[in-house]
């Protein structure tokens, strides 16, 4: 999708609306509805599809009545950052006031783009005001702009409720002030006369559930808690246990989630005890609809494909915002309910009560059914349906956190994870490559060839891997080969950077995998993880990896960080590699226009980064770094890339924990070749963390982003930076200044020693608040757009773990190819704007410099803990 029309219709020097380059957003795909008091009052209905918001203007707003077809006029795509926009559009296109009406996540079964192309999208909304299932149907009428109809599905939320009925007092006042016609005044009048209808779902009463729970043998009265509780775990077994003392369930292919309800409020937790409410609001809403006062549920979060089957890849892509699959919580245990601890109640009785509770539950809650006895038959059924496997549980077992023998998992096939170390060329009609070459860790810290996998790939995966991983390579094996494999003739070998999970039917006599089939590429793992991943692995793999643990620690121990030079090794578990020559990186499509309006090509971007490499690299090497990639140029969709992708040979890999509790492979430039390789993959901008990969939890930089609002002259921004410098100096902190390539300036404070992210963020917020309180007409410390007019926003949010700030000497993906440039404080007054330097002027500036403007930033000793003690009067 293109944001060309959005940009064409707006002057971003005058409008408060966000520019497209600020549109990156992680997490679930969102929807937003905004009430727009333009020349004609209407609701703007927007669905995130990919990297943009598909948008429709709905004059009368959404209706909960399935009999009502609301006209929805398709308008230009908007950037994802528009979801946060509120306030006045002072003049030009869309002039008027904008209020946020509702916001949440959305889902659809099937491909959203394909449904929209066909003219009928069925989807589900999970917001505060808008819930349930809806249709968007394209009208057959020929209009100047494509016309659609927004229609509510007749579900549990349907009713005679209009959008105006759901307005709060603030939006009603906006409606009253903006009313210019009898029609809009009548709509406002109706909204005050109606009452909000609360949809209800049929359910078993909480009182009857409490009575049933109290009657169970072993139940004990206990107080409720919304805290995390450790889930019960299963041991891996090769065959199902026999007899009626065991019940058997499907082994669901998803993420383990436990839910705790206390005082009517639902709290979701990951297996590792991290909160998940914000990630899956549909599950929170579904549990809330049960009307419980207190409970504990255990289950698996899964995603459903277009045929209603569990799809692990769809789950990962939906949680990252790349897909919109419906999510379902498959509940299989109930260790606590309505004031009663049921952990000593036999499992079969807990499940009977659970089935009763979920009999009329919302669609996003499902009971994980079971069969008592007949383990072999249930396992055969799982194999026939190509499920992951089954879980066997003792019928009379209690519920105890941690791993034990009462729960046993039996997988359909043996599965394990291997590093991808090469590929064989494609033959016949096969796309891109024939098979991927796999390796397992060696006891000596290297890798041993384990076999080939050539099945289980989709066409899309073949194309993607063909464009990334299966390119280049060496004819010389990068791993040890203990068995002869004639199919390796012509194979090309690459360093192990990607992990593949495969099914297989045992180990052959040559110690190679038998009948392997790809399950998935584990983009959330790196080869490092394979050196200590044998906890639940099949016996053949456990024996092979048991000897690796001692050497694994040595192999994965981070090397000391270089100062002012590229890192000496990559953290991928294999031997250190020397810094590569950037000229060895092949640049494809060098003539592709990256900055079309300026006539600048991909080769121009490569040449720029090579010219400034000695100045750029010290600020990003060994730091987790997000890039902004614009594969089609800055006029096409651009997006953040922070995780490692297949095909990167020169970029470092850092295994870091995310907010979800899972770990992921973050990329970081380790040398000039890595930077140029990222540019080859479409990177235009570089945004590093304020910490290094070998100490990611301690920040060594504090960044204050001074972002001027409308009406702020550049001279005020310069004065604000100098004022910020002065206040920091009073605290004993030396600071440095940089243009951002945009509207503002960065004031950067180095820390040596570093400090924890919590401490750094608290300091940054306190400092920003103090600035705003001391000079309320000059500064504001909150991000709300409506408060930033004629003031300078002190953005302290770049100082949290995982937050980034643009790198010194990084290009910006904006017309004119501006650059973020470090300055001496003495020369700040000579600079005319935050975008004063560009791709042409920066190399000339550097050629004239006799000294780094930020000389000494990496050796300056500044202790934030000492500053905080001083502020506390200690």
PDB file of C-alpha atoms in Angstrom, residues 695-860:
ATOM      1  CA  UNK A 695      25.489  -5.403  28.465  1.00  0.00           C
ATOM      2  CA  UNK A 696      22.050  -4.732  27.009  1.00  0.00           C
ATOM      3  CA  UNK A 697      20.426  -4.047  30.385  1.00  0.00           C
ATOM      4  CA  UNK A 698      22.694  -1.093  31.198  1.00  0.00           C
ATOM      5  CA  UNK A 699      22.459   2.168  29.280  1.00  0.00           C
ATOM      6  CA  UNK A 700      25.497   4.293  28.531  1.00  0.00           C
ATOM      7  CA  UNK A 701      23.591   7.145  26.860  1.00  0.00           C
ATOM      8  CA  UNK A 702      20.682   9.389  27.846  1.00  0.00           C
ATOM      9  CA  UNK A 703      18.993  11.124  24.903  1.00  0.00           C
ATOM     10  CA  UNK A 704      16.655  14.107  25.170  1.00  0.00           C
ATOM     11  CA  UNK A 705      14.829  14.719  21.896  1.00  0.00           C
ATOM     12  CA  UNK A 706      13.750  18.361  21.634  1.00  0.00           C
ATOM     13  CA  UNK A 707      10.824  18.239  19.217  1.00  0.00           C
ATOM     14  CA  UNK A 708       9.326  21.653  18.359  1.00  0.00           C
ATOM     15  CA  UNK A 709       5.578  21.963  17.929  1.00  0.00           C
ATOM     16  CA  UNK A 710       3.819  24.153  15.420  1.00  0.00           C
ATOM     17  CA  UNK A 711       4.722  27.791  15.702  1.00  0.00           C
ATOM     18  CA  UNK A 712       8.161  27.267  17.291  1.00  0.00           C
ATOM     19  CA  UNK A 713      10.948  29.147  15.524  1.00  0.00           C
ATOM     20  CA  UNK A 714      14.325  27.458  15.083  1.00  0.00           C
ATOM     21  CA  UNK A 715      16.030  30.056  17.304  1.00  0.00           C
ATOM     22  CA  UNK A 716      13.863  28.855  20.206  1.00  0.00           C
ATOM     23  CA  UNK A 717      14.942  25.259  19.603  1.00  0.00           C
ATOM     24  CA  UNK A 718      18.593  26.333  19.767  1.00  0.00           C
ATOM     25  CA  UNK A 719      17.927  28.286  22.957  1.00  0.00           C
ATOM     26  CA  UNK A 720      16.100  25.282  24.441  1.00  0.00           C
ATOM     27  CA  UNK A 721      19.062  23.016  23.730  1.00  0.00           C
ATOM     28  CA  UNK A 722      21.435  25.464  25.401  1.00  0.00           C
ATOM     29  CA  UNK A 723      19.078  25.734  28.369  1.00  0.00           C
ATOM     30  CA  UNK A 724      18.965  21.930  28.622  1.00  0.00           C
ATOM     31  CA  UNK A 725      22.744  21.845  28.544  1.00  0.00           C
ATOM     32  CA  UNK A 726      22.905  24.380  31.350  1.00  0.00           C
ATOM     33  CA  UNK A 727      20.517  22.469  33.634  1.00  0.00           C
ATOM     34  CA  UNK A 728      22.450  19.250  33.027  1.00  0.00           C
ATOM     35  CA  UNK A 729      25.709  21.042  33.834  1.00  0.00           C
ATOM     36  CA  UNK A 730      24.229  22.136  37.163  1.00  0.00           C
ATOM     37  CA  UNK A 731      23.824  18.427  37.920  1.00  0.00           C
ATOM     38  CA  UNK A 732      27.447  17.809  36.980  1.00  0.00           C
ATOM     39  CA  UNK A 733      26.635  16.217  33.606  1.00  0.00           C
ATOM     40  CA  UNK A 734      28.389  17.105  30.364  1.00  0.00           C
ATOM     41  CA  UNK A 735      26.194  16.845  27.268  1.00  0.00           C
ATOM     42  CA  UNK A 736      26.574  16.813  23.494  1.00  0.00           C
ATOM     43  CA  UNK A 737      24.260  18.087  20.749  1.00  0.00           C
ATOM     44  CA  UNK A 738      23.140  16.678  17.395  1.00  0.00           C
ATOM     45  CA  UNK A 739      20.754  17.716  14.636  1.00  0.00           C
ATOM     46  CA  UNK A 740      18.149  15.017  13.991  1.00  0.00           C
ATOM     47  CA  UNK A 741      17.716  15.433  10.264  1.00  0.00           C
ATOM     48  CA  UNK A 742      14.163  16.497  11.104  1.00  0.00           C
ATOM     49  CA  UNK A 743      12.723  19.455  13.009  1.00  0.00           C
ATOM     50  CA  UNK A 744      14.625  19.252  16.282  1.00  0.00           C
ATOM     51  CA  UNK A 745      17.796  18.539  18.191  1.00  0.00           C
ATOM     52  CA  UNK A 746      19.111  15.750  20.409  1.00  0.00           C
ATOM     53  CA  UNK A 747      20.942  16.522  23.630  1.00  0.00           C
ATOM     54  CA  UNK A 748      22.973  13.434  24.517  1.00  0.00           C
ATOM     55  CA  UNK A 749      24.453  12.590  27.929  1.00  0.00           C
ATOM     56  CA  UNK A 750      27.084   9.809  28.028  1.00  0.00           C
ATOM     57  CA  UNK A 751      27.240   7.584  31.110  1.00  0.00           C
ATOM     58  CA  UNK A 752      30.369   5.815  32.309  1.00  0.00           C
ATOM     59  CA  UNK A 753      29.703   3.582  34.175  1.00  0.00           C
ATOM     60  CA  UNK A 754      26.355   2.714  32.684  1.00  0.00           C
ATOM     61  CA  UNK A 755      23.076   2.539  34.595  1.00  0.00           C
ATOM     62  CA  UNK A 756      20.038   0.274  34.593  1.00  0.00           C
ATOM     63  CA  UNK A 757      17.232   1.189  32.209  1.00  0.00           C
ATOM     64  CA  UNK A 758      14.744   1.745  35.025  1.00  0.00           C
ATOM     65  CA  UNK A 759      17.075   4.244  36.685  1.00  0.00           C
ATOM     66  CA  UNK A 760      17.845   5.983  33.384  1.00  0.00           C
ATOM     67  CA  UNK A 761      14.202   6.309  32.358  1.00  0.00           C
ATOM     68  CA  UNK A 762      13.202   7.629  35.776  1.00  0.00           C
ATOM     69  CA  UNK A 763      15.959  10.265  35.611  1.00  0.00           C
ATOM     70  CA  UNK A 764      15.043  11.254  32.037  1.00  0.00           C
ATOM     71  CA  UNK A 765      11.376  11.615  32.908  1.00  0.00           C
ATOM     72  CA  UNK A 766      12.090  13.584  36.048  1.00  0.00           C
ATOM     73  CA  UNK A 767      14.419  15.930  34.183  1.00  0.00           C
ATOM     74  CA  UNK A 768      11.862  16.475  31.388  1.00  0.00           C
ATOM     75  CA  UNK A 769       9.109  17.146  33.923  1.00  0.00           C
ATOM     76  CA  UNK A 770      11.358  19.616  35.766  1.00  0.00           C
ATOM     77  CA  UNK A 771      12.072  21.496  32.528  1.00  0.00           C
ATOM     78  CA  UNK A 772       8.369  21.688  31.725  1.00  0.00           C
ATOM     79  CA  UNK A 773       7.478  22.863  35.233  1.00  0.00           C
ATOM     80  CA  UNK A 774      10.228  25.476  35.316  1.00  0.00           C
ATOM     81  CA  UNK A 775       9.409  26.849  31.852  1.00  0.00           C
ATOM     82  CA  UNK A 776       5.790  25.862  31.066  1.00  0.00           C
ATOM     83  CA  UNK A 777       5.541  28.284  28.135  1.00  0.00           C
ATOM     84  CA  UNK A 778       8.626  26.804  26.510  1.00  0.00           C
ATOM     85  CA  UNK A 779       8.560  23.066  27.245  1.00  0.00           C
ATOM     86  CA  UNK A 780       6.022  20.244  27.506  1.00  0.00           C
ATOM     87  CA  UNK A 781       6.846  16.735  28.719  1.00  0.00           C
ATOM     88  CA  UNK A 782       3.736  14.883  27.502  1.00  0.00           C
ATOM     89  CA  UNK A 783       3.312  13.481  24.008  1.00  0.00           C
ATOM     90  CA  UNK A 784      -0.264  14.722  23.460  1.00  0.00           C
ATOM     91  CA  UNK A 785      -0.297  16.669  20.192  1.00  0.00           C
ATOM     92  CA  UNK A 786      -2.903  19.146  21.427  1.00  0.00           C
ATOM     93  CA  UNK A 787      -0.519  20.376  24.158  1.00  0.00           C
ATOM     94  CA  UNK A 788       2.508  20.859  21.936  1.00  0.00           C
ATOM     95  CA  UNK A 789       1.462  23.861  19.856  1.00  0.00           C
ATOM     96  CA  UNK A 790       3.979  26.694  20.224  1.00  0.00           C
ATOM     97  CA  UNK A 791       6.045  24.628  22.680  1.00  0.00           C
ATOM     98  CA  UNK A 792       8.921  22.165  22.563  1.00  0.00           C
ATOM     99  CA  UNK A 793       8.241  18.565  23.514  1.00  0.00           C
ATOM    100  CA  UNK A 794      11.031  17.069  25.623  1.00  0.00           C
ATOM    101  CA  UNK A 795      10.835  13.446  24.510  1.00  0.00           C
ATOM    102  CA  UNK A 796      12.387  11.303  27.252  1.00  0.00           C
ATOM    103  CA  UNK A 797      10.840   8.044  25.980  1.00  0.00           C
ATOM    104  CA  UNK A 798      13.963   7.206  23.974  1.00  0.00           C
ATOM    105  CA  UNK A 799      15.528   6.081  27.247  1.00  0.00           C
ATOM    106  CA  UNK A 800      13.775   2.766  27.849  1.00  0.00           C
ATOM    107  CA  UNK A 801      15.053  -0.728  27.155  1.00  0.00           C
ATOM    108  CA  UNK A 802      14.548  -1.382  23.454  1.00  0.00           C
ATOM    109  CA  UNK A 803      13.937   2.284  22.627  1.00  0.00           C
ATOM    110  CA  UNK A 804      16.155   3.833  19.989  1.00  0.00           C
ATOM    111  CA  UNK A 805      17.349   7.202  18.713  1.00  0.00           C
ATOM    112  CA  UNK A 806      18.644   7.996  15.263  1.00  0.00           C
ATOM    113  CA  UNK A 807      22.379   7.456  14.872  1.00  0.00           C
ATOM    114  CA  UNK A 808      24.848  10.227  14.179  1.00  0.00           C
ATOM    115  CA  UNK A 809      25.470  10.484  10.404  1.00  0.00           C
ATOM    116  CA  UNK A 810      22.394   8.381   9.596  1.00  0.00           C
ATOM    117  CA  UNK A 811      20.334   9.435   6.609  1.00  0.00           C
ATOM    118  CA  UNK A 812      16.640  10.132   7.184  1.00  0.00           C
ATOM    119  CA  UNK A 813      14.015   8.691   4.840  1.00  0.00           C
ATOM    120  CA  UNK A 814      12.644  12.123   3.934  1.00  0.00           C
ATOM    121  CA  UNK A 815      12.789  14.252   0.792  1.00  0.00           C
ATOM    122  CA  UNK A 816      16.133  15.975   0.447  1.00  0.00           C
ATOM    123  CA  UNK A 817      18.006  13.057   2.101  1.00  0.00           C
ATOM    124  CA  UNK A 818      18.765  14.959   5.356  1.00  0.00           C
ATOM    125  CA  UNK A 819      21.291  13.608   7.854  1.00  0.00           C
ATOM    126  CA  UNK A 820      21.534  13.586  11.663  1.00  0.00           C
ATOM    127  CA  UNK A 821      24.812  15.357  12.425  1.00  0.00           C
ATOM    128  CA  UNK A 822      26.792  15.846  15.686  1.00  0.00           C
ATOM    129  CA  UNK A 823      27.849  19.422  16.397  1.00  0.00           C
ATOM    130  CA  UNK A 824      30.141  21.346  18.696  1.00  0.00           C
ATOM    131  CA  UNK A 825      28.093  23.480  21.034  1.00  0.00           C
ATOM    132  CA  UNK A 826      29.953  26.513  19.708  1.00  0.00           C
ATOM    133  CA  UNK A 827      28.691  26.008  16.156  1.00  0.00           C
ATOM    134  CA  UNK A 828      25.023  25.373  17.055  1.00  0.00           C
ATOM    135  CA  UNK A 829      24.127  29.020  16.483  1.00  0.00           C
ATOM    136  CA  UNK A 830      25.341  28.829  12.887  1.00  0.00           C
ATOM    137  CA  UNK A 831      23.017  25.942  11.956  1.00  0.00           C
ATOM    138  CA  UNK A 832      19.769  27.000  10.288  1.00  0.00           C
ATOM    139  CA  UNK A 833      17.548  23.955  11.045  1.00  0.00           C
ATOM    140  CA  UNK A 834      17.452  20.367  12.273  1.00  0.00           C
ATOM    141  CA  UNK A 835      17.684  19.266   8.645  1.00  0.00           C
ATOM    142  CA  UNK A 836      20.503  21.627   7.687  1.00  0.00           C
ATOM    143  CA  UNK A 837      22.815  18.823   6.528  1.00  0.00           C
ATOM    144  CA  UNK A 838      22.175  16.335   3.740  1.00  0.00           C
ATOM    145  CA  UNK A 839      23.726  13.506   1.777  1.00  0.00           C
ATOM    146  CA  UNK A 840      25.792  15.975  -0.270  1.00  0.00           C
ATOM    147  CA  UNK A 841      26.991  18.381   2.412  1.00  0.00           C
ATOM    148  CA  UNK A 842      27.979  15.922   5.165  1.00  0.00           C
ATOM    149  CA  UNK A 843      30.956  14.291   3.360  1.00  0.00           C
ATOM    150  CA  UNK A 844      32.248  17.803   2.549  1.00  0.00           C
ATOM    151  CA  UNK A 845      31.858  18.845   6.181  1.00  0.00           C
ATOM    152  CA  UNK A 846      33.745  15.795   7.420  1.00  0.00           C
ATOM    153  CA  UNK A 847      36.575  16.429   4.986  1.00  0.00           C
ATOM    154  CA  UNK A 848      37.064  19.877   6.571  1.00  0.00           C
ATOM    155  CA  UNK A 849      36.897  18.741  10.199  1.00  0.00           C
ATOM    156  CA  UNK A 850      40.148  18.464  12.112  1.00  0.00           C
ATOM    157  CA  UNK A 851      38.529  16.983  15.209  1.00  0.00           C
ATOM    158  CA  UNK A 852      35.434  14.942  16.042  1.00  0.00           C
ATOM    159  CA  UNK A 853      32.704  17.312  17.371  1.00  0.00           C
ATOM    160  CA  UNK A 854      31.950  14.674  19.974  1.00  0.00           C
ATOM    161  CA  UNK A 855      35.548  13.991  20.873  1.00  0.00           C
ATOM    162  CA  UNK A 856      35.806  12.294  24.264  1.00  0.00           C
ATOM    163  CA  UNK A 857      32.195  11.102  24.476  1.00  0.00           C
ATOM    164  CA  UNK A 858      33.249   7.460  24.874  1.00  0.00           C
ATOM    165  CA  UNK A 859      35.797   8.086  27.641  1.00  0.00           C
ATOM    166  CA  UNK A 860      34.038  10.746  29.714  1.00  0.00           C
TER     167      UNK A 860
END
